[in-house]
Amino acid sequence: MVKANSDSKPVGLAYLVGRLDHILNKRLRDCVAPAGLTVPQYTALSVFRAHGSLSNAQLAVRIMTTPQSANEMVKSMEGKGWIERTPDPSHGRIIQITLTDEGHAILAQCDAKVREVEMQMFPGTSEEQRALLHAQLKGAVRALSLEGI
């Protein structure tokens, strides 16, 4: 249940996180669009950078979308040369997806802009405070996640 303050505005954490998600998504769109990326593509490329090679199903879980949507995105990113797909050496039906040099370059082009937005969210916070917030947010995701994202 969302509580209201004296001005009758919602103040619950879930409401604020939802608002932050909405605003952050718009800011990120503005950051990555000039490079020809969408926010889901930036997220997917970031996931490949962090985790290395993944299957389409693993990517879908990590970026919180359906395997079908992830597959369409993978096709598009492969067509742009940002990723490459290769058969998994231990399982012939699984295709592993990895970043190309061009994928790393496009990520690097957007990373500084995304970092600026992240810094704007919490001005005046120390690196220690940011690390604590990061850990708390990861904990919240784990606590609510069925997949352990």
Short mmCIF file of C-alpha atoms in Angstrom, two decimals:
data_model
loop_
_atom_site.label_atom_id
_atom_site.label_comp_id
_atom_site.label_asym_id
_atom_site.label_seq_id
_atom_site.Cartn_x
_atom_site.Cartn_y
_atom_site.Cartn_z
CA MET A 1 0.00 0.00 0.00
CA VAL A 2 1.31 3.44 -0.94
CA LYS A 3 1.23 5.94 1.88
CA ALA A 4 0.45 9.58 1.34
CA ASN A 5 2.04 12.59 2.93
CA SER A 6 0.26 15.79 3.90
CA ASP A 7 0.29 16.92 0.25
CA SER A 8 -1.48 13.67 -0.78
CA LYS A 9 1.50 12.57 -2.89
CA PRO A 10 2.55 8.90 -2.96
CA VAL A 11 5.77 8.34 -1.01
CA GLY A 12 6.20 4.56 -0.85
CA LEU A 13 9.51 3.04 -1.90
CA ALA A 14 7.87 1.05 -4.69
CA TYR A 15 6.34 4.23 -6.09
CA LEU A 16 9.65 6.10 -5.93
CA VAL A 17 11.56 3.23 -7.54
CA GLY A 18 8.96 3.12 -10.31
CA ARG A 19 9.30 6.86 -10.89
CA LEU A 20 13.08 6.57 -10.88
CA ASP A 21 12.89 3.72 -13.41
CA HIS A 22 10.71 5.82 -15.71
CA ILE A 23 12.91 8.93 -15.51
CA LEU A 24 16.16 6.96 -15.70
CA ASN A 25 14.97 5.08 -18.79
CA LYS A 26 14.25 8.37 -20.57
CA ARG A 27 17.65 9.81 -19.62
CA LEU A 28 19.41 6.64 -20.78
CA ARG A 29 17.51 6.71 -24.09
CA ASP A 30 18.80 10.24 -24.62
CA CYS A 31 22.37 9.07 -23.86
CA VAL A 32 22.54 6.04 -26.12
CA ALA A 33 20.35 7.10 -29.04
CA PRO A 34 23.05 9.25 -30.71
CA ALA A 35 25.22 6.11 -30.95
CA GLY A 36 22.37 4.21 -32.64
CA LEU A 37 21.53 2.10 -29.59
CA THR A 38 18.35 1.47 -27.66
CA VAL A 39 18.42 1.10 -23.88
CA PRO A 40 17.72 -2.67 -24.10
CA GLN A 41 20.59 -3.05 -26.60
CA TYR A 42 22.94 -1.09 -24.33
CA THR A 43 21.86 -3.29 -21.43
CA ALA A 44 22.38 -6.47 -23.46
CA LEU A 45 25.83 -5.40 -24.62
CA SER A 46 26.74 -4.50 -21.04
CA VAL A 47 25.60 -7.95 -19.91
CA PHE A 48 27.81 -9.60 -22.53
CA ARG A 49 30.75 -7.50 -21.38
CA ALA A 50 30.16 -8.45 -17.74
CA HIS A 51 29.41 -12.15 -18.26
CA GLY A 52 31.27 -13.05 -21.43
CA SER A 53 29.60 -15.52 -23.73
CA LEU A 54 25.92 -16.28 -23.08
CA SER A 55 23.14 -18.16 -24.81
CA ASN A 56 20.01 -16.36 -25.99
CA ALA A 57 18.02 -17.86 -23.10
CA GLN A 58 20.60 -16.68 -20.55
CA LEU A 59 20.55 -13.20 -22.08
CA ALA A 60 16.75 -13.04 -21.91
CA VAL A 61 16.84 -13.79 -18.17
CA ARG A 62 19.57 -11.20 -17.54
CA ILE A 63 17.82 -8.39 -19.44
CA MET A 64 14.35 -9.34 -18.17
CA THR A 65 12.69 -10.05 -21.50
CA THR A 66 11.31 -13.03 -23.37
CA PRO A 67 13.60 -15.34 -25.35
CA GLN A 68 11.73 -14.28 -28.50
CA SER A 69 12.38 -10.56 -27.86
CA ALA A 70 15.99 -11.28 -26.97
CA ASN A 71 16.38 -13.26 -30.20
CA GLU A 72 15.08 -10.34 -32.30
CA MET A 73 17.47 -7.98 -30.53
CA VAL A 74 20.37 -10.40 -31.04
CA LYS A 75 19.64 -10.59 -34.77
CA SER A 76 19.66 -6.80 -35.00
CA MET A 77 22.88 -6.42 -33.00
CA GLU A 78 24.57 -9.16 -35.00
CA GLY A 79 23.59 -7.37 -38.21
CA LYS A 80 25.29 -4.22 -36.89
CA GLY A 81 28.44 -6.18 -36.06
CA TRP A 82 28.23 -5.62 -32.29
CA ILE A 83 27.99 -9.31 -31.39
CA GLU A 84 28.75 -12.67 -32.94
CA ARG A 85 27.10 -16.05 -32.52
CA THR A 86 29.00 -19.31 -32.46
CA PRO A 87 27.95 -22.88 -31.66
CA ASP A 88 28.65 -24.00 -28.10
CA PRO A 89 31.50 -26.53 -28.29
CA SER A 90 29.94 -28.75 -25.62
CA HIS A 91 26.30 -28.59 -26.78
CA GLY A 92 25.58 -28.38 -30.50
CA ARG A 93 22.08 -26.89 -30.19
CA ILE A 94 23.15 -23.95 -28.01
CA ILE A 95 24.52 -20.84 -29.69
CA GLN A 96 26.88 -18.69 -27.64
CA ILE A 97 26.83 -14.93 -28.16
CA THR A 98 29.84 -12.70 -27.52
CA LEU A 99 30.77 -9.06 -28.02
CA THR A 100 32.86 -8.08 -31.01
CA ASP A 101 35.48 -5.35 -30.98
CA GLU A 102 32.85 -3.09 -32.53
CA GLY A 103 30.46 -3.98 -29.68
CA HIS A 104 33.09 -3.03 -27.12
CA ALA A 105 33.68 0.25 -28.97
CA ILE A 106 30.00 1.21 -29.06
CA LEU A 107 29.70 0.47 -25.35
CA ALA A 108 32.74 2.59 -24.57
CA GLN A 109 31.19 5.42 -26.59
CA CYS A 110 28.09 5.37 -24.33
CA ASP A 111 29.61 4.45 -20.96
CA ALA A 112 30.79 7.94 -20.00
CA LYS A 113 27.38 9.44 -20.77
CA VAL A 114 25.61 6.74 -18.78
CA ARG A 115 28.03 7.28 -15.88
CA GLU A 116 27.18 11.01 -15.92
CA VAL A 117 23.49 10.16 -15.50
CA GLU A 118 24.34 7.79 -12.66
CA MET A 119 26.38 10.50 -10.95
CA GLN A 120 23.52 12.99 -11.42
CA MET A 121 21.12 10.71 -9.54
CA PHE A 122 22.98 11.02 -6.27
CA PRO A 123 25.06 14.20 -6.27
CA GLY A 124 27.40 14.65 -3.38
CA THR A 125 27.54 10.97 -2.42
CA SER A 126 30.89 9.41 -1.76
CA GLU A 127 32.18 6.29 -3.52
CA GLU A 128 31.64 4.41 -0.24
CA GLN A 129 28.00 5.54 -0.13
CA ARG A 130 27.56 4.56 -3.78
CA ALA A 131 29.04 1.12 -3.08
CA LEU A 132 26.61 0.66 -0.18
CA LEU A 133 23.65 1.76 -2.31
CA HIS A 134 24.78 -0.59 -5.09
CA ALA A 135 24.92 -3.49 -2.64
CA GLN A 136 21.49 -2.64 -1.25
CA LEU A 137 19.93 -2.44 -4.70
CA LYS A 138 21.49 -5.77 -5.71
CA GLY A 139 20.11 -7.25 -2.50
CA ALA A 140 16.63 -5.92 -3.31
CA VAL A 141 16.79 -7.45 -6.80
CA ARG A 142 17.90 -10.79 -5.34
CA ALA A 143 15.19 -10.71 -2.66
CA LEU A 144 12.42 -10.14 -5.19
CA SER A 145 13.81 -12.18 -8.09
CA LEU A 146 12.72 -15.68 -8.97
CA GLU A 147 15.64 -16.05 -11.37
CA GLY A 148 18.43 -14.63 -9.19
CA ILE A 149 19.25 -11.98 -11.79
#
